Short mmCIF file of C-alpha atoms and ligand atoms in Angstrom, two decimals:
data_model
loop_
_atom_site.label_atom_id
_atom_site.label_comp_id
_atom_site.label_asym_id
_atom_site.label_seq_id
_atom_site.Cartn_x
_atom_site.Cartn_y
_atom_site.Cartn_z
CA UNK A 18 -27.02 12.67 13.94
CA UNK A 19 -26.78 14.86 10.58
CA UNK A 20 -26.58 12.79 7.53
CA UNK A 21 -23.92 13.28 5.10
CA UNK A 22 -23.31 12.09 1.34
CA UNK A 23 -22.72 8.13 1.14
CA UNK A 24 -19.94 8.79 -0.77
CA UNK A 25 -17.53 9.68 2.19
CA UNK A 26 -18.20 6.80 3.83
CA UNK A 27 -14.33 5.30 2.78
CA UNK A 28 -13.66 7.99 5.48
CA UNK A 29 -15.27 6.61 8.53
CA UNK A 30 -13.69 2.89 7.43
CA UNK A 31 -10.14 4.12 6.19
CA UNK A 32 -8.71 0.11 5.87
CA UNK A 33 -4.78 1.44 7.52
CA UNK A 34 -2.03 3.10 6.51
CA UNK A 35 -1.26 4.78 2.94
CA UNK A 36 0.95 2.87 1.32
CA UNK A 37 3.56 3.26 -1.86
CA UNK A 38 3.29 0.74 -4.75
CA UNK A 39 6.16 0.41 -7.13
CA UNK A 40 6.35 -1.82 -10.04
CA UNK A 41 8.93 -2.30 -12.83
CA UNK A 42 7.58 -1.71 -16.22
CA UNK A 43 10.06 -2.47 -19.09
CA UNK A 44 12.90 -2.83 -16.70
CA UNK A 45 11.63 1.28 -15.61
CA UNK A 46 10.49 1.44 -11.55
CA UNK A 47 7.87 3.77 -10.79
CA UNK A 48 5.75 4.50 -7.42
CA UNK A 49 2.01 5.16 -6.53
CA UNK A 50 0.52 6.04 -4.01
CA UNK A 51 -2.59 4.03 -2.56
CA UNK A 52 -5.33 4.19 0.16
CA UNK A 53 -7.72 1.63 -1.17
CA UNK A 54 -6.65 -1.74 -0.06
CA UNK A 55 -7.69 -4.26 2.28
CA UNK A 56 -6.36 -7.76 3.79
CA UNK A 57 -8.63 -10.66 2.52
CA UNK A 58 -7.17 -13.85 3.65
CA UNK A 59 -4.60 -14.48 6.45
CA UNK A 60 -2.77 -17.60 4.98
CA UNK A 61 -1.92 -17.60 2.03
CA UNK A 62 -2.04 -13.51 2.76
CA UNK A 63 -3.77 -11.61 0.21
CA UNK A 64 -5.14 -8.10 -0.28
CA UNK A 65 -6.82 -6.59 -2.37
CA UNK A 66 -5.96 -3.06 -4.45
CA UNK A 67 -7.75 -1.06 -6.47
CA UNK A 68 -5.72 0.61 -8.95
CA UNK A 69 -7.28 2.69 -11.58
CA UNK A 70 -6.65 2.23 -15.52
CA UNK A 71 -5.60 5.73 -15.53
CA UNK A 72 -2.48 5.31 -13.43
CA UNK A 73 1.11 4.04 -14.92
CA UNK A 74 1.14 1.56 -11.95
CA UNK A 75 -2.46 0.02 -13.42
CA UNK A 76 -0.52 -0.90 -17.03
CA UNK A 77 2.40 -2.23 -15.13
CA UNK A 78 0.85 -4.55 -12.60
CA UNK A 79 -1.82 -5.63 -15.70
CA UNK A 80 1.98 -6.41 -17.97
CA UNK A 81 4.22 -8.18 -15.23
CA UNK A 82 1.39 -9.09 -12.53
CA UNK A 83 4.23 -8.13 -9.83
CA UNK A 84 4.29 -5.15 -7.22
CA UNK A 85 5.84 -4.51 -3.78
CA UNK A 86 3.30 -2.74 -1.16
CA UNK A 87 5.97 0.11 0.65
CA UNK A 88 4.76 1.38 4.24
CA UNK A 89 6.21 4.85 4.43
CA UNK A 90 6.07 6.68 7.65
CA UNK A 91 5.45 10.36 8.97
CA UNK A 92 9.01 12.02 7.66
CA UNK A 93 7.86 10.68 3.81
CA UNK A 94 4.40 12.77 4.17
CA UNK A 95 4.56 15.65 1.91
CA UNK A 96 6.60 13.06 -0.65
CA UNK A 97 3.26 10.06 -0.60
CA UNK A 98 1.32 13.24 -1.43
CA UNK A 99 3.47 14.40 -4.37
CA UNK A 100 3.83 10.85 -5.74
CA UNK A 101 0.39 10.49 -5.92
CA UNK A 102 -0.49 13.82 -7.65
CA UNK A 103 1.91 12.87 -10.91
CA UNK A 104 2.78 9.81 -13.30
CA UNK A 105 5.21 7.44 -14.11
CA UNK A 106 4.40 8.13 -17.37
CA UNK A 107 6.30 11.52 -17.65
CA UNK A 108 8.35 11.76 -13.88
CA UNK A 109 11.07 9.20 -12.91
CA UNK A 110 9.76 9.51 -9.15
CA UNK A 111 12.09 7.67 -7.59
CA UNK A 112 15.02 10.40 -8.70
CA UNK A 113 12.23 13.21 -7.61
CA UNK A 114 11.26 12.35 -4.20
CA UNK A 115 14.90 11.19 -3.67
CA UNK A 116 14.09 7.42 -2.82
CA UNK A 117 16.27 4.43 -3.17
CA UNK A 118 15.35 1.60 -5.12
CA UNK A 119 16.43 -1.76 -3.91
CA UNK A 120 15.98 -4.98 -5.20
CA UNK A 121 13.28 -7.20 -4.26
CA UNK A 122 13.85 -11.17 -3.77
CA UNK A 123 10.67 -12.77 -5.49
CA UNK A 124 9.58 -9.41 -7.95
CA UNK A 125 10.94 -7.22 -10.53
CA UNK A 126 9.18 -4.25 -8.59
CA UNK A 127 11.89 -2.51 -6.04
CA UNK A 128 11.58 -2.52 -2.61
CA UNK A 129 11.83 1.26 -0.87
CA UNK A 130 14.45 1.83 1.56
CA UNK A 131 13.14 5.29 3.33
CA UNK A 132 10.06 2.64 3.89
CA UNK A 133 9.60 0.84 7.23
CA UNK A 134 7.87 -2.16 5.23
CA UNK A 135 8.00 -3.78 2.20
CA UNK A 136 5.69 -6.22 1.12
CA UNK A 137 6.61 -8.60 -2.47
CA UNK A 138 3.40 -8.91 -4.26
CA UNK A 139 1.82 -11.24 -7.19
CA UNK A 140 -1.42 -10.81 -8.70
CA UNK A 141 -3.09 -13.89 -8.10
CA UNK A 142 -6.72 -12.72 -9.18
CA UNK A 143 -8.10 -10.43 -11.79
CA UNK A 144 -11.66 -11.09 -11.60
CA UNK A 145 -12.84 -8.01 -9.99
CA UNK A 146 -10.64 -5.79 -12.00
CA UNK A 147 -12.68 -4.98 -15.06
CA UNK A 148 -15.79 -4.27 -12.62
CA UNK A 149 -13.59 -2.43 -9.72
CA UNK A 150 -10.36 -2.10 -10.54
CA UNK A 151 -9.51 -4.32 -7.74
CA UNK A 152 -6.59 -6.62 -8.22
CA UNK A 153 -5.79 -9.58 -5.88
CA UNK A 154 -2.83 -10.17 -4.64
CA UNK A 155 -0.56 -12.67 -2.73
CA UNK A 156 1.96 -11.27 -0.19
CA UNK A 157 5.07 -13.31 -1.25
CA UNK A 158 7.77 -11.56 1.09
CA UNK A 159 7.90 -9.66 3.64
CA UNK A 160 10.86 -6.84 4.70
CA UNK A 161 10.73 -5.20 7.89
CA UNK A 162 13.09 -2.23 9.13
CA UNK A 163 13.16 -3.01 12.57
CA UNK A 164 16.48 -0.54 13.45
CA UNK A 165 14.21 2.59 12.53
CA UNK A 166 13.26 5.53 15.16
CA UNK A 167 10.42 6.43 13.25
CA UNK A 168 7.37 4.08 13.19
CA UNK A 169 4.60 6.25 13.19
CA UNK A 170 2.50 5.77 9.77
CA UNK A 171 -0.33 8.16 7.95
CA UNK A 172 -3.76 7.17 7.57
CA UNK A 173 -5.89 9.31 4.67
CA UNK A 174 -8.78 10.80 5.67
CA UNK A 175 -9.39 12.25 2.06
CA UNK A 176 -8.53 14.97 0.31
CA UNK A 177 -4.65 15.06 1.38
CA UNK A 178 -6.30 14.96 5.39
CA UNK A 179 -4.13 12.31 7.90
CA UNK A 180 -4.42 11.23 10.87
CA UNK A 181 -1.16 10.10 12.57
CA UNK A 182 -0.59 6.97 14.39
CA UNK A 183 -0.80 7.48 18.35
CA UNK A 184 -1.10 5.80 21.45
CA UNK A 185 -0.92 2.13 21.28
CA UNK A 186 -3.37 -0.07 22.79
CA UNK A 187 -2.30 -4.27 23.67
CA UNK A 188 -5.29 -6.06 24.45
CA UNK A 189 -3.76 -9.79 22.98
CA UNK A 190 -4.57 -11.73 26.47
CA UNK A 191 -8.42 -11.25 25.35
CA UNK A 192 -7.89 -12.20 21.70
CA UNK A 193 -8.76 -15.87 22.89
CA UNK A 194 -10.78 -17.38 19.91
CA UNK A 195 -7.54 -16.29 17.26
CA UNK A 196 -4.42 -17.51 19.28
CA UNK A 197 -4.27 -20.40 15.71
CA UNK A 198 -3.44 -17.26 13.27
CA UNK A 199 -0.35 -16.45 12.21
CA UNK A 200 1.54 -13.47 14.50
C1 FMN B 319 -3.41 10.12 -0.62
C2 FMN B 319 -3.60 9.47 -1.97
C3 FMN B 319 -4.23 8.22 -2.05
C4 FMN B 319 -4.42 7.61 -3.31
N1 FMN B 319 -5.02 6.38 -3.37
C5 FMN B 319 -5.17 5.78 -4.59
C6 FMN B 319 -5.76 4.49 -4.68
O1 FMN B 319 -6.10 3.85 -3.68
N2 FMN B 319 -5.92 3.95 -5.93
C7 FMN B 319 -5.54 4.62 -7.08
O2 FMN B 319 -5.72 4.10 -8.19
N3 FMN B 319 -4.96 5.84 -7.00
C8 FMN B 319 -4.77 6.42 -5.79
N4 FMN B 319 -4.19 7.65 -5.72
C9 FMN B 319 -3.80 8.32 -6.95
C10 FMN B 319 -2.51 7.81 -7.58
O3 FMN B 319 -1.47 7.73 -6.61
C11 FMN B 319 -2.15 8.78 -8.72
O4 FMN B 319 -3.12 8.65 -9.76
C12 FMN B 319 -0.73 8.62 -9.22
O5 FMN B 319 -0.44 9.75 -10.02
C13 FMN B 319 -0.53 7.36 -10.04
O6 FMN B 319 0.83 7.29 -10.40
P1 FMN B 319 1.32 6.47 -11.66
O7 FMN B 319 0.61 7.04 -12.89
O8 FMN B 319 2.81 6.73 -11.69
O9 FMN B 319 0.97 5.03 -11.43
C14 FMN B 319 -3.96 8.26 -4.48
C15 FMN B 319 -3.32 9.50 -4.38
C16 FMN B 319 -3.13 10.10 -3.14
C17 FMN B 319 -2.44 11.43 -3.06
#
């Protein structure tokens, strides 16, 4: 095996698909996009984000504590690129990348239509943040588009590199010691 820098290692353990984060700030939505996040706990669900103080999204989610977790798919690629390379702070992105805001049920963050998932978020932890910029947060609400063709989602391999989803495997009958968890 060659050994590489320890520093790509996010690559090798890429935690699922990018995602979109939007927040309200001042009654203004805004989007990010984010590869860093993880599930923590199954019930009540929460995952973890890290969000860096030099992102518009960072100021909003530290001001209102509320975010919705978008799950674009394949057709939104070039946009989840664009929307992460500028700010909220000078780019209404939702009018740029041609998305529709729609309101949430528990959050003042929209949900994102083009999106097959949205996922109505409080921060219910701030511990880490100051050390890693990682926020906890509770999954409040869920929104599925379950009408849509397109399900296939991006996964970041780093520097703007995806991999696609593919072939799907079901191996449930064999996940014996879990059948308790929530579906
Ligand atoms: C593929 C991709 C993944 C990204 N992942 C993260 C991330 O996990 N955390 C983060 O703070 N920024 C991440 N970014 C950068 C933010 O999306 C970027 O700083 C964005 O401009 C922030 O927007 P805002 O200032 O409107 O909040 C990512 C960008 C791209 C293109």
């Amino acid at each position: 095996m060659k050994e590489v820098p320890a520093s790509g290692a996010f690559r090798q353990l890429e935690p699922g698909p990018i995602v979109l984060v939007t927040t309200s700030y001042e009654g203004i939505p805004n989007v990010m996009t984010m590869g860093f996040h993880m599930m923590i706990q199954h019930a009540p669900p929460l995952i973890g984000c890290v969000i860096g103080p030099w992102d518009h999204t960072y100021r909003a989610l530290r001001a209102t504590g509320e975010c919705v977790i978008a799950v674009p798919t394949i057709d939104l690629a070039r946009a989840v690129v664009d929307i992460g390379n500028c700010s909220g702070d000078t780019v209404d992105k939702f009018e740029r990348f041609g998305l529709t805001p729609q309101p949430a049920r528990a959050v003042s963050a929209p949900l994102i239509t083009e999106c097959i998932a949205n996922i109505e978020c409080r921060v219910v932890d701030t511990r880490l943040v100051e050390a890693y910029n990682l926020f906890i947060l509770e999954a409040e609400r869920l929104w599925i588009d379950t009408d849509r063709k397109e399900r296939r989602t991006l996964h970041h391999r780093g520097d703007g590199d995806f991999a696609v989803d593919g072939d799907v495997l079901d191996l449930s009958e064999h996940m014996v010691k879990w059948r308790h968890l929530p579906r």
